[in-house]
């Protein structure tokens, strides 16, 4: 999706776990103008929750840093969500995306990227160690 | 408190409430594990009827309790999962680890 967004919002929040709920609800509320079904809204909320949690748990393991979320609405009823951090970055993105791979300890399932992949149409991850990570997710909201 | 617990020493039912994410899961986990510590529990029931949202942190919560119940030689049951919750659980194949009983389609939660 190279075209310009028809409508776009950008928000930056500190990587506190108490912001997880706000982040997913904010994205869902903005995307609501495309008239999604309850299932589509839930898909989006779940995917965003995973991306933001990754920033909190992995990108900033021992400090609070900025998480920037850009939500764009595009022609063809498509929503694109970018979740960006300036944290530690991922050395091996391919490995990090493997289901069950986690550096988060016993209570983390290692399924964050698998959930993002399942609940959106397209997932891209760009990362550089020491610079940060950007997760881009796209989802088509079906016309009703 | 985001979890209400009923116990007769052998069966523990945990009624989870609200949203389960990385922020809320730790507190729920501690409350449940406190009940299991005595080691006499044979059946743990996780009831999701009042859970409006769950991400993969909930998978970690269920899988961790599954391992614990196996250690205690007991069983785990998962009740009243909404379509969204069941969809997340399916990604981890949780339906192969525990008996999951799906709930009715619930009231729609606000976006």
Coordinates of C-alpha atoms in Angstrom, one line a residue:
Chain A
X1 CA 0.0 0.0 0.0
X2 CA 2.0 2.9 -1.3
X3 CA -0.9 5.3 -1.7
X4 CA -1.6 8.0 0.8
X5 CA -3.9 7.3 3.6
X6 CA -7.3 8.8 3.4
X7 CA -7.3 9.3 7.1
X8 CA -4.6 8.8 9.6
X9 CA -3.9 9.2 13.3
X10 CA -0.6 8.9 15.2
X11 CA -0.2 8.5 18.9
X12 CA 2.8 8.0 21.1
X13 CA 2.6 6.4 24.5
X14 CA 5.1 5.3 27.1
X15 CA 5.8 1.6 27.2
X16 CA 3.9 1.0 30.4
X17 CA 1.9 -2.2 30.6
X18 CA -1.1 -0.2 31.9
X19 CA -1.3 1.4 28.4
X20 CA -1.9 -1.9 26.5
X21 CA -5.6 -1.7 26.9
X22 CA -5.8 1.9 25.8
X23 CA -3.6 1.3 22.7
X24 CA -5.8 -1.5 21.3
X25 CA -9.0 0.3 22.1
X26 CA -7.7 3.5 20.4
X27 CA -6.8 1.7 17.2
X28 CA -10.2 -0.1 17.2
X29 CA -12.1 3.1 17.8
X30 CA -10.4 4.8 14.8
X31 CA -10.9 1.8 12.5
X32 CA -14.6 1.8 13.5
X33 CA -15.3 4.3 10.7
X34 CA -14.8 1.5 8.2
X35 CA -17.8 -0.3 9.8
X36 CA -16.1 -3.5 10.7
X37 CA -17.8 -6.5 12.2
X38 CA -17.3 -7.3 15.8
X39 CA -15.0 -10.1 14.7
X40 CA -12.8 -7.8 12.6
X41 CA -12.6 -5.3 15.5
X42 CA -11.6 -8.1 17.9
X43 CA -8.9 -9.3 15.4
X44 CA -7.5 -5.8 15.2
X45 CA -7.5 -5.3 18.9
X46 CA -5.8 -8.7 19.5
X47 CA -3.1 -8.0 16.9
X48 CA -2.3 -4.5 18.3
X49 CA -2.2 -5.8 21.8
X50 CA 0.5 -8.3 20.8
X51 CA 2.6 -5.7 19.0
X52 CA 2.4 -3.2 21.9
X53 CA 3.2 -5.9 24.4
X54 CA 6.3 -6.9 22.4
X55 CA 7.5 -3.3 22.8
X56 CA 6.9 -3.3 26.5
X57 CA 8.4 -6.7 27.2
X58 CA 11.2 -6.9 24.6
X59 CA 12.0 -3.5 23.2
X60 CA 12.4 -1.8 26.5
X61 CA 13.2 -4.6 28.9
X62 CA 14.5 -2.3 31.7
X63 CA 13.3 1.2 30.9
X64 CA 10.2 3.0 29.8
X65 CA 10.4 4.2 26.1
X66 CA 8.2 5.6 23.5
X67 CA 5.8 3.4 21.4
X68 CA 4.4 5.2 18.4
X69 CA 1.3 3.8 16.7
X70 CA 0.2 5.0 13.3
X71 CA -3.2 3.9 12.1
X72 CA -4.1 4.7 8.4
X73 CA -7.3 4.1 6.6
X74 CA -6.9 3.4 2.8
X75 CA -9.0 3.1 -0.3
X76 CA -10.5 -0.3 -0.6
X77 CA -11.5 -0.4 3.1
X78 CA -8.1 -1.3 4.3
X79 CA -6.5 -0.4 7.6
X80 CA -2.8 -0.3 8.2
X81 CA -1.3 -0.2 11.7
X82 CA 2.3 0.6 12.3
X83 CA 3.7 0.0 15.8
X84 CA 7.2 1.4 16.3
X85 CA 9.7 1.6 19.1
X86 CA 13.2 2.9 19.6
X87 CA 14.2 0.0 21.8
X88 CA 16.9 -2.8 21.6
X89 CA 15.8 -4.2 18.3
X90 CA 15.8 -7.7 17.1
X91 CA 19.0 -9.3 15.8
X92 CA 17.3 -12.2 14.0
X93 CA 13.7 -11.3 13.0
X94 CA 13.1 -14.7 11.3
X95 CA 13.8 -16.5 14.5
X96 CA 11.8 -14.1 16.6
X97 CA 8.8 -14.7 14.4
X98 CA 8.9 -18.5 14.8
X99 CA 6.0 -19.8 16.8
X100 CA 6.9 -20.7 20.4
X101 CA 10.2 -18.9 20.2
X102 CA 10.4 -16.5 23.2
X103 CA 13.0 -14.8 25.3
X104 CA 10.2 -13.7 27.7
X105 CA 10.3 -16.6 30.2
X106 CA 8.0 -19.4 31.2
X107 CA 4.7 -17.5 31.2
X108 CA 5.1 -16.0 27.7
X109 CA 3.8 -18.3 25.1
X110 CA 6.0 -17.1 22.3
X111 CA 2.9 -16.7 20.0
X112 CA 2.7 -12.9 19.6
X113 CA 3.8 -12.8 16.0
X114 CA 1.7 -15.9 15.2
X115 CA -1.4 -14.1 16.6
X116 CA -0.5 -11.0 14.6
X117 CA -0.2 -13.1 11.5
X118 CA -3.4 -15.0 12.0
X119 CA -5.5 -11.9 12.8
X120 CA -4.3 -9.6 10.0
X121 CA -3.9 -10.1 6.3
X122 CA -0.3 -9.0 6.1
X123 CA 2.5 -8.6 8.6
X124 CA 6.0 -7.0 8.1
X125 CA 8.7 -6.5 10.6
X126 CA 11.7 -4.3 10.2
X127 CA 14.3 -4.1 12.9
X128 CA 17.8 -3.0 13.6
X129 CA 19.7 -3.9 16.8
X130 CA 20.1 -0.9 19.0
X131 CA 17.8 1.2 16.9
X132 CA 14.3 -0.3 17.3
X133 CA 11.6 -2.2 15.6
X134 CA 8.6 -1.4 13.4
X135 CA 5.8 -3.8 13.0
X136 CA 3.4 -3.1 10.1
X137 CA 0.0 -4.9 9.9
X138 CA -2.6 -4.6 7.2
X139 CA -6.2 -5.8 7.3
X140 CA -9.1 -5.5 4.9
X141 CA -12.4 -4.7 6.4
X142 CA -15.0 -6.4 4.3
X143 CA -17.8 -4.4 2.8
X144 CA -21.2 -5.2 4.4
Chain B
X1 CA -9.6 -8.1 41.9
X2 CA -9.8 -9.6 38.4
X3 CA -10.4 -13.2 39.5
X4 CA -12.9 -14.7 41.9
X5 CA -12.1 -18.2 43.3
X6 CA -14.2 -21.0 44.7
X7 CA -12.6 -24.0 46.2
X8 CA -13.5 -27.2 48.1
X9 CA -9.9 -28.4 48.3
X10 CA -10.2 -30.8 45.4
X11 CA -11.9 -28.6 42.8
X12 CA -10.9 -25.0 42.2
X13 CA -13.0 -22.8 40.0
X14 CA -11.4 -19.5 39.0
X15 CA -13.9 -17.0 37.5
X16 CA -11.7 -14.6 35.4
X17 CA -13.0 -11.1 34.9
X18 CA -12.3 -8.2 32.5
X19 CA -9.5 -8.2 29.9
X20 CA -6.5 -10.6 30.0
X21 CA -3.3 -9.1 28.6
X22 CA 0.3 -8.9 29.8
X23 CA -0.7 -6.2 32.3
X24 CA -3.5 -8.2 34.0
X25 CA -2.4 -11.8 33.6
X26 CA 0.3 -11.7 36.3
X27 CA -2.2 -10.9 39.1
X28 CA -4.6 -13.6 37.9
X29 CA -1.8 -16.1 37.8
X30 CA -0.7 -15.3 41.4
X31 CA -4.3 -15.6 42.7
X32 CA -4.8 -19.0 41.0
X33 CA -1.5 -20.4 42.0
X34 CA -2.0 -19.5 45.6
X35 CA -5.0 -21.8 45.6
X36 CA -3.2 -24.7 44.0
X37 CA -0.3 -24.6 46.4
X38 CA -1.8 -27.1 48.9
X39 CA -1.3 -29.8 46.2
X40 CA -4.6 -31.5 46.8
X41 CA -6.5 -30.0 43.9
X42 CA -7.5 -32.5 41.3
X43 CA -9.5 -30.3 39.0
X44 CA -8.9 -26.6 38.0
X45 CA -11.7 -24.9 36.2
X46 CA -11.0 -21.6 34.4
X47 CA -14.2 -19.8 33.7
X48 CA -14.0 -17.1 31.0
X49 CA -17.6 -16.0 31.0
X50 CA -16.8 -12.5 32.2
X51 CA -13.6 -12.1 30.1
X52 CA -14.2 -9.5 27.4
X53 CA -10.8 -9.7 25.7
X54 CA -7.8 -12.0 25.7
X55 CA -4.4 -11.9 23.8
X56 CA -1.6 -14.4 23.9
X57 CA -0.9 -13.5 27.5
X58 CA -4.0 -15.6 28.2
X59 CA -2.4 -18.5 26.3
X60 CA 0.6 -18.3 28.7
X61 CA -1.8 -18.2 31.7
X62 CA -3.7 -21.4 30.5
X63 CA -0.6 -23.3 29.4
X64 CA 1.2 -22.5 32.7
X65 CA -1.8 -23.8 34.7
X66 CA -2.0 -26.8 32.5
X67 CA 1.6 -27.7 33.3
X68 CA 1.0 -27.1 37.0
X69 CA -2.1 -29.4 37.1
X70 CA -0.2 -32.1 35.3
X71 CA 2.5 -31.8 37.9
X72 CA -0.2 -32.2 40.6
X73 CA -1.7 -35.1 38.6
X74 CA -4.9 -33.2 38.1
X75 CA -6.9 -31.9 35.3
X76 CA -7.7 -28.5 33.7
X77 CA -11.0 -27.4 32.2
X78 CA -11.7 -24.2 30.4
X79 CA -15.3 -22.9 30.3
X80 CA -17.3 -20.3 28.5
X81 CA -14.8 -19.0 25.9
X82 CA -16.2 -16.3 23.6
X83 CA -15.4 -16.6 19.8
X84 CA -12.5 -14.1 20.2
X85 CA -11.0 -16.0 23.1
X86 CA -11.5 -19.4 21.4
X87 CA -9.8 -18.1 18.3
X88 CA -6.7 -17.1 20.3
X89 CA -6.6 -20.4 22.1
X90 CA -6.8 -22.3 18.9
X91 CA -3.5 -20.7 17.7
X92 CA -1.7 -22.4 20.6
X93 CA -3.7 -25.7 20.1
X94 CA -5.0 -25.4 23.6
X95 CA -8.1 -27.4 22.7
X96 CA -5.7 -30.4 22.6
X97 CA -4.5 -29.8 26.1
X98 CA -7.6 -29.0 28.0
X99 CA -11.3 -29.6 27.7
X100 CA -12.7 -26.3 26.4
X101 CA -16.4 -25.6 26.5
X102 CA -17.4 -22.7 24.3
X103 CA -19.8 -20.2 25.7
X104 CA -22.8 -18.5 24.2
X105 CA -22.2 -15.5 21.9
X106 CA -21.9 -12.7 24.4
X107 CA -23.1 -9.2 24.4
X108 CA -20.9 -7.2 22.1
X109 CA -18.1 -5.4 23.8
X110 CA -17.5 -1.7 23.1
X111 CA -14.9 -1.1 20.4

